[in-house]
Amino acid sequence: MDKLRVKIDGRTILAAPGKTILEVAEENGIHIPTLCHLDGLRDVGACRLCIVDLYGQLVTSCTTKVADGMEIGTQTETVRAYRRTILELLFAEGNHVCSFCVSNGGCELQDLACELGMHSVRVPYTYRRERVDATHPRFLIDRDRCVLCGRCVRVCQEVEGAHTWGFAERGATVRVITDLAVPWGTAESCTSCGKCVEVCPTGAIARKGASNAEMRKHPDLVAELTERRARG
Amino acid sequence: MAGRLEVLVCSGGACMSSHSLEMKEELVRQLETQLLTDEVRIVETGCMGPCQHGPLVLVYPEGVLYKNVAASDVAEIVTEHFLKGRVVERLLFRSETADQIIREHRSIPFFEKQMKIVLANCGAINPESIEEYIGAGGYEALGKAVTTMTPEGVVAEMKASGLRGRGGAGFPTGTKWDFVRREASPKKVVVCNADEGDPGAFMDRAVLEGDPHTVIEGLAIAAYAVGAQRGYVYVRAEYPLAISRLRSALDAARKLGLLGERIFDTAFSFDIEIRVGAGAFVCGEETALLASLEGRRGVPHPRPPYPSTSGMWQLPTLLNNVETYANVRHIIARGSAWFASIGTGESKGTKVFALSGNVRNTGLVEVPMGTTLGELIYDIGGGVPNGKKLKAVQTGGPSGGCIPVQHLNTPISYETLKELGAIVGSGGVIVLDEDTCMVNLARYFVEFTASESCGQCVPCRSGLVRMLDILDRITRGEGSMEDLALLEELAHTIRRSSLCGLGQTAPNPVLSTLRYFRHEYEAHIQNKTCPAAVCAALFVAPCEASCPAHVDVPAYVAHLSNGDFAKAFDVHMKTNPLPGICGRVCYAFCETKCQRAQIEESVAIRDLKRFMADYAMEHKLAGPKPVDRNGLRVAVVGSGPAGLTCGYFLAQLGYEPVLFEALPIAGGTMATGIPAYRLPRDILKADIDRIVKAGVRIELLSAVDDLEQLFAEGYAAVFVATGAMKGQTVALGETLPRGVVTGVEFLKGIHVDGGSEVGDEVVVIGGGNSAIDSARAALRLGAKRVTIAYRRARADMPASPEEIAEAIEEGVEILDMTSPVGVVGGERVEGLRCASMAAGPFDASGRRRPVPSDRPEIVLPASMVIVAVGQEATGELLRSAGIEVAKGGLVVVDPVTMRTSRPGIFAGGDATTGPATVVEAIGAGRRAAVAIDRFLGGPGAFEPEERVEVATSYDEDAYTQELDRAVPPMADVRTRIHSFAEVRGRFAKEQAMEEARRCLHCDRKQTEDGACCESSAAEAAGATTR
């Protein structure tokens, strides 16, 4: 099929049709920050961090397919400012205290803060208090660290097929739940495969026994798995 | 059964909630007892529109519309109207302007300017009867489409009609149909969005409840056009009646073969299913709706793909709103050209609006696009009730914006409202009067969208909560200007980066109120005041908040109810040293905000004040003691209310104020402009004498012409309160004959210069209080006939309604819509030529501008013409001192510090604001005294500042039962017009105490934990000194 011609940050790039802006950018060494996106999972465009400027409109690069002649800005002033504000909002709604976190040093949210130059949070914190669910024999979830990216929900549905994880409620009270909001340890559908642990970008879902900064995750396993499955 | 009469009983949601069904049952019983069942046919219809006045009953063939019909009214209607043919007049609509009853429902102003296409059958047919629908032309369009038109032809017709989506976005409907039609898929779906969720919008509900077949027919035509086999109506569970009527309509349509296989014996087969939503606002968003329709969690996904390519079950899906589908059959039956002839360039057809808020006729109205906002609110809506002023219109619900009053001439269309920062949206129109706090309103909408956010994307989920948090703080008086900047930044971020329409539009209420009402946000933040007296944390009570002098009304009214008259007087003197005057001539802003009015009528605060002031005068009370003299002299120029008040409070703070008055009497406009029948001169004198006793020297006949000279004479500061004493004129000709005077000259002539000759016939030009004063004074000077010529409508007169009523009672004639164009006469005036005016477009104040009408001029015979059209300040004194004076002679001052451009010189009252009220001048005078004290190194505060709540005996009845407002005795109209003796009398002691007990004590607030707070929240919030 004919290649499409797109312009990203002033660079003219030939792209295969059907690919997203994010894919084309990454293939060409142009980095766009992401959080809810994960190779191997369906994209939902929820975190809004991968927004790019497309003719003055802001679109999520993970869900927007390239078209011939597109001119895209991934680092415009507006885009960078909005990304930072969105990141601040994410920090303010949870309790993200890196020095106490199992994922300190291995956390995608922390990496984003460094990358986007977020030095402080201007909006007041909510200091929400969610109970830690450590009822599962091997894993635990600390919802105060959850950024609601939905990767656990998608990997459980799309890759493991267990449908253990889901969302409950809406607005500021939305949260991830196991089965029908039962303690994780009693969720009958859970196969204890641990994929949710590997894809969780923060220290929210973690292996038991990991201490400060000891948790390292392998979200790229999902892409490997889905690629292998596709090959049969 | 051919009946003699058809009786339509509205069974729309609103009428049913006011018991229309019980009323209908009674009607059935009455008809049976009167043996009228064969002659009178009862039809239950959908919503008729004027929901405010339900339950409604419409009787044909006369077309008589009865309102507020209770079951107990039915017997009278049956015996009087149905048997004897006499219409029951007390249940008819009344004209707002002419006070006439209206028999024929089409001549009710509410209906006159409407054009019903979508709602044509609502309130006209029985929604449960498919025969009535077919009788009204129903299913003709479907028949025409499937038997005579190609699908392409139908789509072309829809495109040509110019119809745009009525759900809110306004996307061209025909184009959307074309997208779906062009998809190659053999299976397609049509969906009707009936998940109506905007607060205050209920047109979709009314259509589904009142005319369900019109939606079915629209869906079927759409399915034929795009090639769909299956239709779904997604309707919220909160609409059980809509669901049940739609369900029976679907059954009836299937029975007649209008749904199902081979419709109209063609190859077209189609059926519809109802899907009931659980009532999430976000499910009105199309991708969320489709997810919910499939049984998944109702959250949106990013577009593209659009539903037209991949919608329900990934099939090409056409999704339109109820009102959009309701238009379809009319377009197909009557042709696109007819439809396109209605409306404006880009917005065709009609739009249904749900009128709510502060408007007389709330309900559902349908008007052609291009109708102006003013017509919608005033001509159809009947305007703002309770004598309040229109402030803004909120359109489009939580995604919409506020349009301020100066845009009433805007023709409604998708484009025009967007330009103004609002949207047509689903058609919710909330009318907001002067008592609306725009910050609080924005807060309300953000609270709604924050709780309805699906929680999927970060800006909407987390950002709206942050915005709400900031708005909360601002309404509590805890916000900062940095908060305001952050609020705006968040609003823009959320608008531009959210996933779906909910988040992208949720900041609109904030952005549009910031656009037009930023000063209200700033008032909350910088002055810690809520201008509309809504945000309870920012004031003692609404009466106190609305008083320009911030008199602690609840405290002195409480003392009055306890019989502690001297204590009440002391409270009053803390902020306002002119109780005798204010007890008579105050505009009583406090009473307009009195919460008692929600039970019956406001507390008679001004009459209570008058009782208290008279008591104080008779008992020679002096008020609070001043502090020790500090030896500093301050000059005050002008002895009107601003000057007197400033002098009094300067004396209280230890200064030695000297008032310079050019005239031989003190009091300013109060002495020269207010007639004695309203303000007896002994009362004026008593209030002024008390101020003199408190340490203020007044120098009469001492005009100041050089401000710098005062400093040379040793005055430490100067307060200029020279008022706005120059009478304005209207163009009546080059040289005017004798007998033409300004209201200012005329009124001053009576009380200062001693008497004027008026002759027999006096004409007064103007509509304000000084016009009324001039007219009533002329009567008292012996005029036989006094006429007021006013160029606008009577309802637009700025004079207080009370004054107008008293003038009319005394025989003053008011000719409104009458504009003077010239005088008749040679040496002496003989008459006034006037043009008859007609109501033109709306002006920036929300009133209709008078424009010349085609009626001939009239000549009013006149021995005297008094031009009382307003006053102005000259600003001469300050201009000569090199101080900045704005256009219109108004001195430029900082509204808080009252400073002019020259340090040490302060100004206030009418000289800075233009003609205003006594109490506003008093407020300015006190602020100036505080500011001067600060300027001269003082603390700028009075001791003690702490507010003490006054205990009263608890009387539950006073808070829960209706108690008539006390009315003072009034002088007999036959005798009072012959003298300048006071018209209004005084409460008796018991009457005053009783009236004071009607106070609801809004100052006693509950804290969050339920306890009553001792000190006011305003102080806790660090409010500035008043």
Short mmCIF file of N, CA and C in Angstrom, two decimals, chain B residues 113-212:
data_model
loop_
_atom_site.label_atom_id
_atom_site.label_comp_id
_atom_site.label_asym_id
_atom_site.label_seq_id
_atom_site.Cartn_x
_atom_site.Cartn_y
_atom_site.Cartn_z
N LYS B 113 -46.60 34.06 19.85
CA LYS B 113 -45.37 34.11 19.05
C LYS B 113 -44.76 32.73 18.81
N GLN B 114 -45.45 31.68 19.25
CA GLN B 114 -44.88 30.35 19.07
C GLN B 114 -45.24 29.79 17.71
N MET B 115 -44.46 28.85 17.25
CA MET B 115 -44.75 28.14 16.01
C MET B 115 -44.52 26.68 16.30
N LYS B 116 -45.59 25.91 16.34
CA LYS B 116 -45.45 24.53 16.79
C LYS B 116 -45.36 23.56 15.62
N ILE B 117 -44.19 22.99 15.47
CA ILE B 117 -43.99 21.93 14.48
C ILE B 117 -43.72 20.63 15.24
N VAL B 118 -42.64 20.65 16.01
CA VAL B 118 -42.30 19.47 16.81
C VAL B 118 -43.40 19.18 17.83
N LEU B 119 -43.92 20.24 18.43
CA LEU B 119 -44.91 20.07 19.49
C LEU B 119 -46.34 20.19 18.97
N ALA B 120 -46.51 20.12 17.63
CA ALA B 120 -47.84 20.36 17.07
C ALA B 120 -48.90 19.45 17.69
N ASN B 121 -48.56 18.21 17.91
CA ASN B 121 -49.54 17.28 18.45
C ASN B 121 -49.55 17.23 19.97
N CYS B 122 -48.52 17.79 20.60
CA CYS B 122 -48.43 17.73 22.05
C CYS B 122 -49.51 18.62 22.65
N GLY B 123 -50.33 18.04 23.44
CA GLY B 123 -51.41 18.83 24.01
C GLY B 123 -52.60 18.95 23.09
N ALA B 124 -52.54 18.33 21.91
CA ALA B 124 -53.65 18.42 20.97
C ALA B 124 -54.30 17.07 20.71
N ILE B 125 -53.53 15.99 20.86
CA ILE B 125 -54.11 14.67 20.61
C ILE B 125 -53.84 13.75 21.80
N ASN B 126 -54.54 12.64 21.81
CA ASN B 126 -54.31 11.64 22.84
C ASN B 126 -53.11 10.80 22.42
N PRO B 127 -52.01 10.88 23.20
CA PRO B 127 -50.80 10.17 22.79
C PRO B 127 -50.96 8.65 22.79
N GLU B 128 -51.99 8.16 23.45
CA GLU B 128 -52.19 6.71 23.51
C GLU B 128 -53.02 6.22 22.31
N SER B 129 -53.42 7.12 21.44
CA SER B 129 -54.28 6.71 20.33
C SER B 129 -53.58 6.91 19.00
N ILE B 130 -53.28 5.79 18.33
CA ILE B 130 -52.63 5.89 17.01
C ILE B 130 -53.61 6.45 15.99
N GLU B 131 -54.93 6.23 16.23
CA GLU B 131 -55.94 6.75 15.30
C GLU B 131 -55.90 8.28 15.30
N GLU B 132 -55.78 8.87 16.50
CA GLU B 132 -55.73 10.33 16.55
C GLU B 132 -54.48 10.85 15.85
N TYR B 133 -53.37 10.10 16.01
CA TYR B 133 -52.13 10.52 15.36
C TYR B 133 -52.30 10.46 13.84
N ILE B 134 -52.88 9.37 13.36
CA ILE B 134 -53.09 9.23 11.92
C ILE B 134 -54.08 10.28 11.44
N GLY B 135 -55.09 10.55 12.27
CA GLY B 135 -56.08 11.57 11.94
C GLY B 135 -55.44 12.94 11.77
N ALA B 136 -54.35 13.16 12.50
CA ALA B 136 -53.65 14.44 12.41
C ALA B 136 -52.56 14.40 11.34
N GLY B 137 -52.66 13.47 10.43
CA GLY B 137 -51.69 13.41 9.32
C GLY B 137 -50.53 12.48 9.58
N GLY B 138 -50.61 11.70 10.65
CA GLY B 138 -49.49 10.85 11.02
C GLY B 138 -49.28 9.70 10.05
N TYR B 139 -48.06 9.28 9.89
CA TYR B 139 -47.59 8.17 9.03
C TYR B 139 -47.78 8.43 7.55
N GLU B 140 -48.28 9.63 7.20
CA GLU B 140 -48.34 10.00 5.79
C GLU B 140 -46.94 10.13 5.22
N ALA B 141 -46.07 10.77 6.01
CA ALA B 141 -44.71 11.01 5.54
C ALA B 141 -43.97 9.69 5.33
N LEU B 142 -44.16 8.74 6.25
CA LEU B 142 -43.51 7.44 6.10
C LEU B 142 -44.01 6.77 4.82
N GLY B 143 -45.33 6.81 4.62
CA GLY B 143 -45.92 6.22 3.42
C GLY B 143 -45.34 6.87 2.17
N LYS B 144 -45.28 8.19 2.21
CA LYS B 144 -44.75 8.92 1.05
C LYS B 144 -43.29 8.51 0.78
N ALA B 145 -42.51 8.44 1.87
CA ALA B 145 -41.08 8.13 1.71
C ALA B 145 -40.88 6.75 1.11
N VAL B 146 -41.52 5.74 1.70
CA VAL B 146 -41.21 4.37 1.27
C VAL B 146 -41.89 4.00 -0.04
N THR B 147 -42.99 4.67 -0.38
CA THR B 147 -43.66 4.27 -1.62
C THR B 147 -43.31 5.17 -2.80
N THR B 148 -42.94 6.43 -2.54
CA THR B 148 -42.71 7.31 -3.69
C THR B 148 -41.29 7.85 -3.78
N MET B 149 -40.48 7.65 -2.72
CA MET B 149 -39.15 8.27 -2.75
C MET B 149 -38.07 7.21 -2.65
N THR B 150 -36.91 7.49 -3.23
CA THR B 150 -35.77 6.61 -3.05
C THR B 150 -35.07 7.02 -1.75
N PRO B 151 -34.29 6.10 -1.16
CA PRO B 151 -33.52 6.49 0.04
C PRO B 151 -32.67 7.71 -0.24
N GLU B 152 -32.03 7.75 -1.41
CA GLU B 152 -31.21 8.91 -1.76
C GLU B 152 -32.05 10.17 -1.78
N GLY B 153 -33.28 10.02 -2.28
CA GLY B 153 -34.18 11.17 -2.36
C GLY B 153 -34.53 11.71 -0.98
N VAL B 154 -34.74 10.76 -0.04
CA VAL B 154 -35.07 11.19 1.33
C VAL B 154 -33.88 11.93 1.93
N VAL B 155 -32.68 11.37 1.74
CA VAL B 155 -31.49 12.02 2.29
C VAL B 155 -31.31 13.40 1.66
N ALA B 156 -31.52 13.48 0.36
CA ALA B 156 -31.37 14.77 -0.32
C ALA B 156 -32.36 15.80 0.24
N GLU B 157 -33.57 15.34 0.50
CA GLU B 157 -34.59 16.21 1.06
C GLU B 157 -34.17 16.70 2.45
N MET B 158 -33.62 15.80 3.25
CA MET B 158 -33.17 16.18 4.60
C MET B 158 -32.03 17.18 4.51
N LYS B 159 -31.14 16.95 3.56
CA LYS B 159 -30.02 17.89 3.39
C LYS B 159 -30.54 19.26 2.99
N ALA B 160 -31.48 19.27 2.05
CA ALA B 160 -32.00 20.53 1.55
C ALA B 160 -32.77 21.30 2.61
N SER B 161 -33.32 20.58 3.58
CA SER B 161 -34.13 21.25 4.61
C SER B 161 -33.26 22.13 5.51
N GLY B 162 -31.98 21.77 5.65
CA GLY B 162 -31.10 22.54 6.53
C GLY B 162 -31.28 22.19 8.00
N LEU B 163 -32.01 21.13 8.31
CA LEU B 163 -32.20 20.73 9.72
C LEU B 163 -30.85 20.37 10.33
N ARG B 164 -30.64 20.84 11.57
CA ARG B 164 -29.41 20.51 12.29
C ARG B 164 -29.77 19.82 13.60
N GLY B 165 -28.86 18.97 14.06
CA GLY B 165 -29.12 18.13 15.22
C GLY B 165 -29.57 18.93 16.42
N ARG B 166 -30.69 18.53 16.99
CA ARG B 166 -31.27 19.29 18.10
C ARG B 166 -30.76 18.84 19.46
N GLY B 167 -29.87 17.85 19.47
CA GLY B 167 -29.37 17.36 20.75
C GLY B 167 -28.39 18.33 21.39
N GLY B 168 -27.82 19.21 20.61
CA GLY B 168 -26.90 20.18 21.19
C GLY B 168 -25.81 20.62 20.25
N ALA B 169 -25.23 19.68 19.50
CA ALA B 169 -24.07 20.03 18.69
C ALA B 169 -24.45 20.76 17.41
N GLY B 170 -25.65 20.54 16.91
CA GLY B 170 -26.11 21.27 15.74
C GLY B 170 -25.46 20.80 14.44
N PHE B 171 -25.07 19.52 14.38
CA PHE B 171 -24.47 19.00 13.16
C PHE B 171 -25.57 18.82 12.11
N PRO B 172 -25.29 19.16 10.83
CA PRO B 172 -26.33 19.04 9.80
C PRO B 172 -26.85 17.60 9.71
N THR B 173 -28.15 17.45 9.92
CA THR B 173 -28.74 16.11 10.01
C THR B 173 -28.63 15.35 8.69
N GLY B 174 -28.92 16.02 7.57
CA GLY B 174 -28.89 15.35 6.28
C GLY B 174 -27.51 14.80 5.95
N THR B 175 -26.48 15.58 6.32
CA THR B 175 -25.09 15.14 6.07
C THR B 175 -24.80 13.87 6.86
N LYS B 176 -25.24 13.84 8.10
CA LYS B 176 -25.03 12.66 8.94
C LYS B 176 -25.73 11.45 8.31
N TRP B 177 -26.97 11.66 7.84
CA TRP B 177 -27.71 10.56 7.21
C TRP B 177 -26.95 10.06 5.99
N ASP B 178 -26.37 11.00 5.24
CA ASP B 178 -25.65 10.64 4.03
C ASP B 178 -24.43 9.78 4.36
N PHE B 179 -23.72 10.16 5.45
CA PHE B 179 -22.56 9.35 5.87
C PHE B 179 -22.97 7.90 6.08
N VAL B 180 -24.06 7.71 6.82
CA VAL B 180 -24.48 6.34 7.15
C VAL B 180 -24.98 5.63 5.88
N ARG B 181 -25.73 6.35 5.06
CA ARG B 181 -26.26 5.73 3.85
C ARG B 181 -25.14 5.23 2.94
N ARG B 182 -24.02 5.99 2.89
CA ARG B 182 -22.91 5.63 2.01
C ARG B 182 -22.11 4.43 2.50
N GLU B 183 -22.27 4.04 3.76
CA GLU B 183 -21.53 2.88 4.27
C GLU B 183 -22.04 1.62 3.57
N ALA B 184 -21.09 0.73 3.24
CA ALA B 184 -21.46 -0.42 2.42
C ALA B 184 -22.11 -1.56 3.20
N SER B 185 -22.03 -1.51 4.52
CA SER B 185 -22.49 -2.62 5.36
C SER B 185 -23.95 -3.01 5.06
N PRO B 186 -24.22 -4.32 4.98
CA PRO B 186 -25.61 -4.75 4.77
C PRO B 186 -26.48 -4.53 6.00
N LYS B 187 -25.84 -4.48 7.15
CA LYS B 187 -26.60 -4.26 8.39
C LYS B 187 -26.27 -2.89 8.93
N LYS B 188 -27.32 -2.12 9.27
CA LYS B 188 -27.12 -0.81 9.87
C LYS B 188 -28.15 -0.60 10.98
N VAL B 189 -27.90 0.41 11.79
CA VAL B 189 -28.76 0.64 12.96
C VAL B 189 -29.12 2.13 13.02
N VAL B 190 -30.35 2.43 13.41
CA VAL B 190 -30.70 3.81 13.75
C VAL B 190 -31.02 3.87 15.24
N VAL B 191 -30.54 4.92 15.88
CA VAL B 191 -30.73 5.05 17.31
C VAL B 191 -31.29 6.42 17.63
N CYS B 192 -32.24 6.45 18.54
CA CYS B 192 -32.78 7.73 19.01
C CYS B 192 -32.25 7.99 20.41
N ASN B 193 -31.59 9.13 20.55
CA ASN B 193 -31.05 9.52 21.85
C ASN B 193 -32.14 10.22 22.65
N ALA B 194 -32.68 9.52 23.64
CA ALA B 194 -33.70 10.11 24.52
C ALA B 194 -33.17 10.12 25.95
N ASP B 195 -31.85 10.26 26.07
CA ASP B 195 -31.23 10.30 27.40
C ASP B 195 -31.10 11.76 27.80
N GLU B 196 -32.24 12.41 27.92
CA GLU B 196 -32.26 13.84 28.18
C GLU B 196 -31.79 14.10 29.61
N GLY B 197 -30.66 14.80 29.73
CA GLY B 197 -30.10 14.92 31.07
C GLY B 197 -29.81 16.33 31.55
N ASP B 198 -29.90 17.34 30.68
CA ASP B 198 -29.63 18.70 31.14
C ASP B 198 -30.65 19.11 32.19
N PRO B 199 -30.18 19.64 33.31
CA PRO B 199 -31.15 20.09 34.31
C PRO B 199 -32.04 21.17 33.69
N GLY B 200 -33.32 21.02 33.83
CA GLY B 200 -34.24 22.04 33.33
C GLY B 200 -34.72 21.84 31.91
N ALA B 201 -34.18 20.85 31.19
CA ALA B 201 -34.65 20.60 29.83
C ALA B 201 -35.57 19.38 29.82
N PHE B 202 -36.75 19.55 29.22
CA PHE B 202 -37.68 18.41 29.23
C PHE B 202 -38.49 18.32 27.95
N MET B 203 -37.90 18.81 26.82
CA MET B 203 -38.65 18.76 25.56
C MET B 203 -38.73 17.35 25.00
N ASP B 204 -37.65 16.57 25.15
CA ASP B 204 -37.68 15.20 24.63
C ASP B 204 -38.71 14.38 25.38
N ARG B 205 -38.75 14.60 26.66
CA ARG B 205 -39.74 13.92 27.48
C ARG B 205 -41.15 14.29 27.03
N ALA B 206 -41.37 15.60 26.79
CA ALA B 206 -42.69 16.06 26.40
C ALA B 206 -43.11 15.43 25.07
N VAL B 207 -42.16 15.33 24.14
CA VAL B 207 -42.48 14.75 22.83
C VAL B 207 -42.80 13.26 22.99
N LEU B 208 -41.97 12.55 23.74
CA LEU B 208 -42.22 11.11 23.91
C LEU B 208 -43.52 10.85 24.65
N GLU B 209 -43.81 11.71 25.61
CA GLU B 209 -45.04 11.51 26.38
C GLU B 209 -46.27 12.00 25.62
N GLY B 210 -46.10 13.05 24.83
CA GLY B 210 -47.25 13.68 24.22
C GLY B 210 -47.50 13.27 22.77
N ASP B 211 -46.46 12.76 22.12
CA ASP B 211 -46.62 12.43 20.70
C ASP B 211 -45.60 11.37 20.30
N PRO B 212 -45.67 10.17 20.91
CA PRO B 212 -44.60 9.17 20.69
C PRO B 212 -44.51 8.72 19.23
#
